[in-house]
Short mmCIF file of C-alpha atoms and ligand atoms in Angstrom, two decimals:
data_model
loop_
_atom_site.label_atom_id
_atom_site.label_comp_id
_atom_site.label_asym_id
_atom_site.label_seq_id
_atom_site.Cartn_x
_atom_site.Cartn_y
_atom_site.Cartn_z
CA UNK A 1 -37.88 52.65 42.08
CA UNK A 2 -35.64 53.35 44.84
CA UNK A 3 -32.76 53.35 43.01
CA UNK A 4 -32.10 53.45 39.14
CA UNK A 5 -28.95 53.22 36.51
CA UNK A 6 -27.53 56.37 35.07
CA UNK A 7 -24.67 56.92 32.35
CA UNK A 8 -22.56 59.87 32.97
CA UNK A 9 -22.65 61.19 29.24
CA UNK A 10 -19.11 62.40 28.94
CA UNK A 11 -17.22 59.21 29.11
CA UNK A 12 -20.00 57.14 27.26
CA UNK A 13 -18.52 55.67 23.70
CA UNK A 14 -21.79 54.53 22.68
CA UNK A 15 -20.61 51.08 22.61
CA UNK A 16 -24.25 49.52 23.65
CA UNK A 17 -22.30 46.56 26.28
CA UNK A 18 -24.72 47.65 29.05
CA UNK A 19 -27.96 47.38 26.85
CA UNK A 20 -27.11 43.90 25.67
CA UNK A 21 -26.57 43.23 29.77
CA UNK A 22 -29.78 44.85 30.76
CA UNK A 23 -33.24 41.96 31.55
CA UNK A 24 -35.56 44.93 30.98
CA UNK A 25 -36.60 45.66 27.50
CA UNK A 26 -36.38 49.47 25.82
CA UNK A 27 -34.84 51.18 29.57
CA UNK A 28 -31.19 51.29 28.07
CA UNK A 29 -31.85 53.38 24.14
CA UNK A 30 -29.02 54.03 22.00
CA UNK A 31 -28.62 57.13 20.30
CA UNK A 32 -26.70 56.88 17.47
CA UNK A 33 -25.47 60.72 16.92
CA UNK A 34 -23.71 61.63 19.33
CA UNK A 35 -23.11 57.81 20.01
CA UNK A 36 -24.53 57.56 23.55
CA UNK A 37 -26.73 55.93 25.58
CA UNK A 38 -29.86 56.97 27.91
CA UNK A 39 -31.72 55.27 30.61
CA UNK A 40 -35.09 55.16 30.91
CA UNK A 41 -35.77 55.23 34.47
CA UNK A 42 -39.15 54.70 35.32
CA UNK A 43 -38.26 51.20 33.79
CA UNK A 44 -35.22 50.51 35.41
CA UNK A 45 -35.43 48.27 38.64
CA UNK A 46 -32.04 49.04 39.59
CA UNK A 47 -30.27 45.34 39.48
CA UNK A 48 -27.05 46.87 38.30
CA UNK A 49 -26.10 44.78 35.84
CA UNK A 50 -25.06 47.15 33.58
CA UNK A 51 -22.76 48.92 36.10
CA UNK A 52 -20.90 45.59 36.12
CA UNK A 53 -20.69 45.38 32.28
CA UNK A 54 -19.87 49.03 31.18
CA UNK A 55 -16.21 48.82 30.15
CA UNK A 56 -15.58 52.33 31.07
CA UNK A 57 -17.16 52.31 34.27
CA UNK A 58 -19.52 55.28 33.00
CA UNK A 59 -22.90 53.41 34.65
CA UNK A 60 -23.99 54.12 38.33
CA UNK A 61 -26.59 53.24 40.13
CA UNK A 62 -28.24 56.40 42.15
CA UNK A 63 -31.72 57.29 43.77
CA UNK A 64 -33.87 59.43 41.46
CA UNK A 65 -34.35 62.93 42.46
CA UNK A 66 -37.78 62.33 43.45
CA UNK A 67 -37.48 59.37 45.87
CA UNK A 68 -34.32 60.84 47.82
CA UNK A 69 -36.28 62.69 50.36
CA UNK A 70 -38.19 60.22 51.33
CA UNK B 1 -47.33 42.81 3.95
CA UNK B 2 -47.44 42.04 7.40
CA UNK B 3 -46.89 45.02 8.95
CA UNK B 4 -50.90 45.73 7.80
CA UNK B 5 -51.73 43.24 10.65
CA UNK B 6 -50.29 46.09 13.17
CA UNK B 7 -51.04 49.01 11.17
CA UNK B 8 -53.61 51.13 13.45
CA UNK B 9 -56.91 52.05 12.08
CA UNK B 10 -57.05 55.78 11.89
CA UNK B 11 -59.99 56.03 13.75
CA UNK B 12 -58.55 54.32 16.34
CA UNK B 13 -55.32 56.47 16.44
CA UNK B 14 -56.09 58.76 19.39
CA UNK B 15 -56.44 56.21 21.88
CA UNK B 16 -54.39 53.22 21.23
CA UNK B 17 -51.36 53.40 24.07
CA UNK B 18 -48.13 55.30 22.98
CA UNK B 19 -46.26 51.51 23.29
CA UNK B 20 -48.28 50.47 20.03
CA UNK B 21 -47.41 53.56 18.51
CA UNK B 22 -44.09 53.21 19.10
CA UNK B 23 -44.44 49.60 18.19
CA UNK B 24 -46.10 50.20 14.49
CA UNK B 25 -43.43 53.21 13.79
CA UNK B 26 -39.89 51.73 15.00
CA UNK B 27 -40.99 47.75 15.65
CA UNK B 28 -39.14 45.32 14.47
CA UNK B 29 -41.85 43.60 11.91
CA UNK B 30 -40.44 43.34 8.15
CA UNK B 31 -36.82 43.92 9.07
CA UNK B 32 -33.89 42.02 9.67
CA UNK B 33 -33.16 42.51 13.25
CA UNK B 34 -30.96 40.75 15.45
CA UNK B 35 -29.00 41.19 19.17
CA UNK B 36 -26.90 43.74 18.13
CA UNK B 37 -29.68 45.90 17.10
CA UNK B 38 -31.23 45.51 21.04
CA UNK B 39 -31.38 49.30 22.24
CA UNK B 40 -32.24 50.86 18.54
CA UNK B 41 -35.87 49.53 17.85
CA UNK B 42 -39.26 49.21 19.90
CA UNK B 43 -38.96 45.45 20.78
CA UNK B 44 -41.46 42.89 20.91
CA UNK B 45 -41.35 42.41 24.76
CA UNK B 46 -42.66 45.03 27.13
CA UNK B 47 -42.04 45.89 30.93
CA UNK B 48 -41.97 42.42 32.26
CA UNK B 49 -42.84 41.81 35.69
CA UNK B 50 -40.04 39.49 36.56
CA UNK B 51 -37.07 40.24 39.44
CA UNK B 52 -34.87 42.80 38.97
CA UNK B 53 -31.70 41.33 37.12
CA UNK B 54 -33.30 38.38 35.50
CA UNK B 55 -31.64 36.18 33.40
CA UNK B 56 -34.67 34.66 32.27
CA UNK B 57 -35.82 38.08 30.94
CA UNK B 58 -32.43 38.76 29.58
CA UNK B 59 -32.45 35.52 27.57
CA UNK B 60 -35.96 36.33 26.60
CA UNK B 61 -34.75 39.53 25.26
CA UNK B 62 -32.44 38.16 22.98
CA UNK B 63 -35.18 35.32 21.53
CA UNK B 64 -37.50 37.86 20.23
CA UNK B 65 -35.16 39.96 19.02
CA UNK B 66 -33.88 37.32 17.00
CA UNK B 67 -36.90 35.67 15.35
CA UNK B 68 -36.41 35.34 11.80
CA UNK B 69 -39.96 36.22 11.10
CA UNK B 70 -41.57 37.41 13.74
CA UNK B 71 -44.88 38.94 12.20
CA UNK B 72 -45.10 34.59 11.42
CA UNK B 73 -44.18 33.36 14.54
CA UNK B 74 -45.81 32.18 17.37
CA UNK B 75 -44.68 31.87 20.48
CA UNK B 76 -45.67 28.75 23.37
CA UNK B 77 -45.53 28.96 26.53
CA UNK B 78 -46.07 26.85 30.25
CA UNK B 79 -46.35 27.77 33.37
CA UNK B 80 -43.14 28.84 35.01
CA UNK B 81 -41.54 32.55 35.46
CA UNK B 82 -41.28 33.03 32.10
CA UNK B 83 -45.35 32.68 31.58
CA UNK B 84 -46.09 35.92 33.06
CA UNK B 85 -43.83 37.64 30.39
CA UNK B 86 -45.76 35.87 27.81
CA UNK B 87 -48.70 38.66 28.08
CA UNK B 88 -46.07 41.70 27.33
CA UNK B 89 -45.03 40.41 24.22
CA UNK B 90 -46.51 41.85 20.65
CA UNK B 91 -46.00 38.78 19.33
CA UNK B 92 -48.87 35.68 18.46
CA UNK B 93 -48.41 33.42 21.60
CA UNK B 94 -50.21 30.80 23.45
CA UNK B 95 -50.02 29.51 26.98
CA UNK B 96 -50.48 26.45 27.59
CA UNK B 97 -50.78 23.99 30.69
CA UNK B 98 -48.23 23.19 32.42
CA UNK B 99 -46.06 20.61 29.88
CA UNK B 100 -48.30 20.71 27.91
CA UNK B 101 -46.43 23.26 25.38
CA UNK B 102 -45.05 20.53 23.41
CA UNK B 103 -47.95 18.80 22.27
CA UNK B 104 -50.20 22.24 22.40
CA UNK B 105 -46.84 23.15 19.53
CA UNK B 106 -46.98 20.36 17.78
CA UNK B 107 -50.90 20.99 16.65
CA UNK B 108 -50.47 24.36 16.11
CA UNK B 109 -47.26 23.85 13.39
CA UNK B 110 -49.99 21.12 11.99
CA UNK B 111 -52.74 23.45 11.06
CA UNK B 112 -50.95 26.39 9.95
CA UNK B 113 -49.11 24.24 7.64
CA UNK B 114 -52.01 23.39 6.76
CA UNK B 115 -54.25 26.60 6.52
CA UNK B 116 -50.85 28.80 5.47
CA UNK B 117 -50.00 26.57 2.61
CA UNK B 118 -47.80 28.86 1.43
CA UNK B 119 -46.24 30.91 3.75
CA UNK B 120 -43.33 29.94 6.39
CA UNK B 121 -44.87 30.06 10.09
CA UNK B 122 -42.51 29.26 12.72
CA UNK B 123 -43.73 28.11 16.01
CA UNK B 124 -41.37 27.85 19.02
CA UNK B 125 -41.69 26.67 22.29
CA UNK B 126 -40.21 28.63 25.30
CA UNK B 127 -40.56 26.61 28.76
CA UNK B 128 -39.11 26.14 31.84
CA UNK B 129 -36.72 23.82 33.34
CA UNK B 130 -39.66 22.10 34.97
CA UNK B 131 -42.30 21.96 32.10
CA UNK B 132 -39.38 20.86 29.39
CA UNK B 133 -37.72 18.40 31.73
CA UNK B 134 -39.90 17.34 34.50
CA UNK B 135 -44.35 17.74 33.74
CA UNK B 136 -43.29 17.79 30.28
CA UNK B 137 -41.11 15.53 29.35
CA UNK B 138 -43.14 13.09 28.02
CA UNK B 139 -44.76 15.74 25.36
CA UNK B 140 -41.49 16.98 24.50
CA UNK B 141 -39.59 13.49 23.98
CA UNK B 142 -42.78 12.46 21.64
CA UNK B 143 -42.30 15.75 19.53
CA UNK B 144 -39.25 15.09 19.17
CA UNK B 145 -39.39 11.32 18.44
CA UNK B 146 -42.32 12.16 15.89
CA UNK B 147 -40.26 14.96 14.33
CA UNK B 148 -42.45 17.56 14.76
CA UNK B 149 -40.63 20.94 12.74
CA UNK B 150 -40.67 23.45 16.37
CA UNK B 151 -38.46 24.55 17.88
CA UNK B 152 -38.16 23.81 21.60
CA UNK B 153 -36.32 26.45 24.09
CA UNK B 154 -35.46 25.61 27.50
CA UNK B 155 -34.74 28.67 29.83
CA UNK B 156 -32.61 26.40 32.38
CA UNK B 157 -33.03 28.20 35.98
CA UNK B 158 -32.55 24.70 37.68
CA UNK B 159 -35.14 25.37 39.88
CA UNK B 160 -38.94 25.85 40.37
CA UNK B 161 -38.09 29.59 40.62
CA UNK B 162 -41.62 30.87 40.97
CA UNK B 163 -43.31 28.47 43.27
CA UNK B 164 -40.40 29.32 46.15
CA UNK B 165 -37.49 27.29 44.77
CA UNK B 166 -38.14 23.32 44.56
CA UNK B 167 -35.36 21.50 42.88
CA UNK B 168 -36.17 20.54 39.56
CA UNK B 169 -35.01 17.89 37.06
CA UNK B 170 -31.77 19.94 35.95
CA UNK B 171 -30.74 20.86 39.42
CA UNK B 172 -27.40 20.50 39.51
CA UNK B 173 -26.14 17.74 42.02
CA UNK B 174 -25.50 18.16 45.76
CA UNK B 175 -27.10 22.08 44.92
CA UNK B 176 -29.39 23.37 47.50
CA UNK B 177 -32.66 25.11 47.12
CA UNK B 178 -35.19 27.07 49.37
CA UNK B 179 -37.35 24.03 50.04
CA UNK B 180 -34.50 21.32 49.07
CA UNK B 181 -32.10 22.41 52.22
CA UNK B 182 -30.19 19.11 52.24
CA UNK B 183 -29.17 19.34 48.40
CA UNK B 184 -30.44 17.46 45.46
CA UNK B 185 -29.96 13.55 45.67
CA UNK B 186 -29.33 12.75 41.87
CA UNK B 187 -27.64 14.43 38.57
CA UNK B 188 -28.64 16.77 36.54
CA UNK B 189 -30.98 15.54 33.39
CA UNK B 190 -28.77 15.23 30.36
CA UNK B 191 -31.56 16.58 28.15
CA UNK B 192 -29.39 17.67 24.98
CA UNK B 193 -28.09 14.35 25.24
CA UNK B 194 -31.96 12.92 24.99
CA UNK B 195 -32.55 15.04 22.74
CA UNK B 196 -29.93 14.16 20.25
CA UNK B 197 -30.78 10.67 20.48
CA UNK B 198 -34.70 11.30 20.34
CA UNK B 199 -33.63 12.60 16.86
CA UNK B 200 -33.32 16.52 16.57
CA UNK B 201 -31.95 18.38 13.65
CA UNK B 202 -30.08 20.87 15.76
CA UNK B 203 -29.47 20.77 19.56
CA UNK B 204 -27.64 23.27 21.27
CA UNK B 205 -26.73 24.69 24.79
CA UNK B 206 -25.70 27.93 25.79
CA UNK B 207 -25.86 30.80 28.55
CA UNK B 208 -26.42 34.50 28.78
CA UNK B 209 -22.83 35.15 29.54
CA UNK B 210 -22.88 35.68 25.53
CA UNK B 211 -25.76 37.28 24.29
CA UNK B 212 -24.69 37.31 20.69
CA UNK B 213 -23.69 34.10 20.62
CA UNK B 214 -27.40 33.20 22.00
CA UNK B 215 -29.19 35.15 19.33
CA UNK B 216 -26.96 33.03 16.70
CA UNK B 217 -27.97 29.93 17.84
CA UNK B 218 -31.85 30.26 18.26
CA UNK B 219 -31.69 32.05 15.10
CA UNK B 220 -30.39 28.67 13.58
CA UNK B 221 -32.79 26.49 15.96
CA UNK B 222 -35.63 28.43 14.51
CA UNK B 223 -34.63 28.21 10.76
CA UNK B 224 -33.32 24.54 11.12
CA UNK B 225 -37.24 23.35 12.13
CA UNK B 226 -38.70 25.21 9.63
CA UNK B 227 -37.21 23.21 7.17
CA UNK B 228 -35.51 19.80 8.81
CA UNK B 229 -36.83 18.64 11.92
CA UNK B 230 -37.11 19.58 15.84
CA UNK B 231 -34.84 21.81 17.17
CA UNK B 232 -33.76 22.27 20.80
CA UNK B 233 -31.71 24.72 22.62
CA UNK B 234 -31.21 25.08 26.35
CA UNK B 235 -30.00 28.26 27.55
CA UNK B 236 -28.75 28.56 31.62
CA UNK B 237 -30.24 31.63 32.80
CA UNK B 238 -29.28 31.77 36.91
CA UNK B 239 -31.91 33.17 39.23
CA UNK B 240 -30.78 35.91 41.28
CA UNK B 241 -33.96 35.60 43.54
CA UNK B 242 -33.50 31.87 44.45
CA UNK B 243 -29.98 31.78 44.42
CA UNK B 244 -30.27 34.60 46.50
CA UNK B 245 -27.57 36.74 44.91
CA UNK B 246 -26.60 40.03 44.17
CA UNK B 247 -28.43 40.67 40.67
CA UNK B 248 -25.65 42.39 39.68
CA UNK B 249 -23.53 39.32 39.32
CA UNK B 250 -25.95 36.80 37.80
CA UNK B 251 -24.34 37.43 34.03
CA UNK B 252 -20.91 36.90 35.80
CA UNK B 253 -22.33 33.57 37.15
CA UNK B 254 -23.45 32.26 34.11
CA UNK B 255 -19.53 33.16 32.49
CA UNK B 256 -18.47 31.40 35.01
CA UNK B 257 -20.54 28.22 34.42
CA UNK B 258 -19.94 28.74 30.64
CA UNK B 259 -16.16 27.94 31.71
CA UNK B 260 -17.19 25.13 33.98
CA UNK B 261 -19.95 22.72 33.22
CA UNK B 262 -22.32 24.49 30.98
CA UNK B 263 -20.45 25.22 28.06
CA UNK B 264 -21.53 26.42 24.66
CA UNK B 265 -21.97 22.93 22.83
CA UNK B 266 -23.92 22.52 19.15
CA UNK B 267 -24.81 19.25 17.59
CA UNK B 268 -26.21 19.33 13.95
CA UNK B 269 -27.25 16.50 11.97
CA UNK B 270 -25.81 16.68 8.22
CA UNK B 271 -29.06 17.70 7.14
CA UNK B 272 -29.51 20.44 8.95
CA UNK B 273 -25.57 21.49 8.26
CA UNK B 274 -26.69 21.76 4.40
CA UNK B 275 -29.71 23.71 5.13
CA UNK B 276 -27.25 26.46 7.37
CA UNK B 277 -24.78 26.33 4.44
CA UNK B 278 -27.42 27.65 2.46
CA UNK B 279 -29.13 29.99 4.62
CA UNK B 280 -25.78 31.31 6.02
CA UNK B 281 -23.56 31.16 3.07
CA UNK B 282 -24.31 34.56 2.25
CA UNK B 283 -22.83 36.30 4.82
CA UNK B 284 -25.87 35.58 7.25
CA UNK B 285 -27.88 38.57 5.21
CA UNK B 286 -31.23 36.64 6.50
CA UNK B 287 -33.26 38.33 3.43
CA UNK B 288 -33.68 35.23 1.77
CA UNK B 289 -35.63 34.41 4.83
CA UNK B 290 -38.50 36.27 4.57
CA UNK B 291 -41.76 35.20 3.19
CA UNK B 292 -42.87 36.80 0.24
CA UNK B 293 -44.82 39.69 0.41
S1 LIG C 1 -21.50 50.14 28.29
FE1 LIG C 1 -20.86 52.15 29.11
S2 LIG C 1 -19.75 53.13 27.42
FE2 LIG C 1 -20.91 51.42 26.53
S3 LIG C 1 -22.85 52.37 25.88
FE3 LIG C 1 -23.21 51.59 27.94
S4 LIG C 1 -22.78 53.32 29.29
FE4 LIG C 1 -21.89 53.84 27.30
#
């Protein structure tokens, strides 16, 4: 994907808002200790709806590492 | 127990796909799972192929997490977007032609009644806009009218979404579509209101502006036709794609019509209020749901 979600992990609470946002099944996974969340990103296609339901603003959207050279 | 059913054969272990792994060690068969668990357990759908920011999916999502039994469930489907999900799910489903889900439904709740005497097997329909309202609606209205005990769940795009965006049935008036550029001619199809009248147990409408809330009510639609009568809830889940939107916005959208003219509503006939007393009355625990083992 061209671009993808990521959480910046300090100023996650945990509080899950963006995974019950997110059409794609298991690419937002809770951890519950620390409470935090992780994207999967090979499954993420990037529609950004969880950057518009994050309360804290902690969700971006950003070009993986591998496709920003190209 | 059903879990056994996905249970992998040791021999077999080595090369079944890491999904199914996942699926048998952290799935949600045997426990009581709902929305607010989305995020903590391998779900029943997989990658689906839909557009990026689907609603559809979204709603989706929230149906199979919130199947009261899904190990006995089985899932219907029709043609529409929401068929070509139908293959990622680890659930027992059935695709059938288009409007034809209905009637395809109705047979199926028959015989397992009749060959699972005594077990609970729930059998829900998930369609389109177009194969519940338009191709359809004759099947649908007849389940209904014969009081067939499915549930029925309308994913409401209002429009033909993956044929390139014909105006269906529940099109909203005056709204224009790829291939209706002048704007649809007539109203919306009051199908809650049919179905009321064509004698459901429970009907209700809501959105994915409130996931939770969505989870709640299929959960009831689901529990209501196992033991009263049809069930029907229609859920408005906008189209980024045709509407040709910024994805990001489509949960904002359907808020905002939550507001407007597609409220939450709920109509339950007294029978089906005692049977939710019951089932609900303690604290919504949902362990008295399950089958026996
Ligand atoms: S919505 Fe934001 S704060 Fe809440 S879990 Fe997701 S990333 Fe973390």
């Amino acid at each position: 994907m061209y671009v993808t979600a990521s959480v910046d992990d300090e100023r996650c609470n945990g509080c899950r808002l963006c995974i019950l946002a997110c059409p794609e099944p298991n690419t937002i996974v809770h951890f519950p200790a620390p409470q935090k969340v992780r994207v999967v990103a090979a499954r993420c296609k990037g529609c950004g709806l969880c950057v518009e339901h994050c309360p804290r603003g902690c969700v971006s959207l950003e070009r993986p590492p591998a496709a920003a050279g190209a | 127990m059903s879990l056994d059913i996905t249970r992998i054969n040791p021999a077999f272990a080595d090369v079944m796909p890491q999904e199914y792994k996942d699926l048998v060690a952290d799935g949600p068969f045997g426990r009581q799972l709902g929305v607010r668990d989305l995020g903590t357990f391998q779900e029943l759908l997989e990658e689906h192929p839909l557009c990026a920011g689907c609603n559809l999916a979204l709603a989706f999502r929230a149906l199979v997490a919130s199947l009261p039994n899904p190990e006995d469930s089985v899932l219907v489907g029709s043609t529409g977007c929401n068929s070509i999900a139908f293959p990622q799910l680890a659930l027992h489903n059935v695709h059938s032609l288009f409007g034809n889900q209905n009637a395809v439904a109705s047979g199926l709740k028959r015989a397992l009644t009749l060959r699972f005497p005594g077990r609970v097997k729930d059998v829900v329909v998930v369609a389109g806009d177009g194969a519940t309202a338009d191709i359809g609606l004759d099947m649908t209205l007849h389940s209904w009218f014969r009081g067939e005990k499915i549930t029925t769940v309308m994913l409401d795009n209002e429009v033909y979404a993956n044929t390139g965006g014909q105006e269906s049935g529940m099109t909203a008036q005056g709204e224009v579509r790829n291939m209706a550029p002048t704007g649809k001619k007539f109203e919306k199809i009051r199908l809650p209101d049919l179905a009321v009248d064509a004698g459901c147990a429970y009907v209700a409408v809501a959105n994915t502006g409130n996931l939770a809330r969505l989870g709640k009510v299929f959960r009831r639609a689901v529990l209501v036709a196992r033991e009263v009568g049809p069930t029907y809830l229609q859920v408005y889940t906008p189209c980024p794609t045709n509407l040709k939107m910024n994805p990001a916005g489509s949960v904002g959208l359907a808020k905002e019509r939550g507001k407007k003219d597609y409220g939450f509503r709920e109509h339950l006939t007294p029978e089906a209020e005692q049977c939710l007393a019951a089932r609900e009355g303690t604290a919504g625990s949902g362990e008295e749901e399950k089958n026996a083992p």
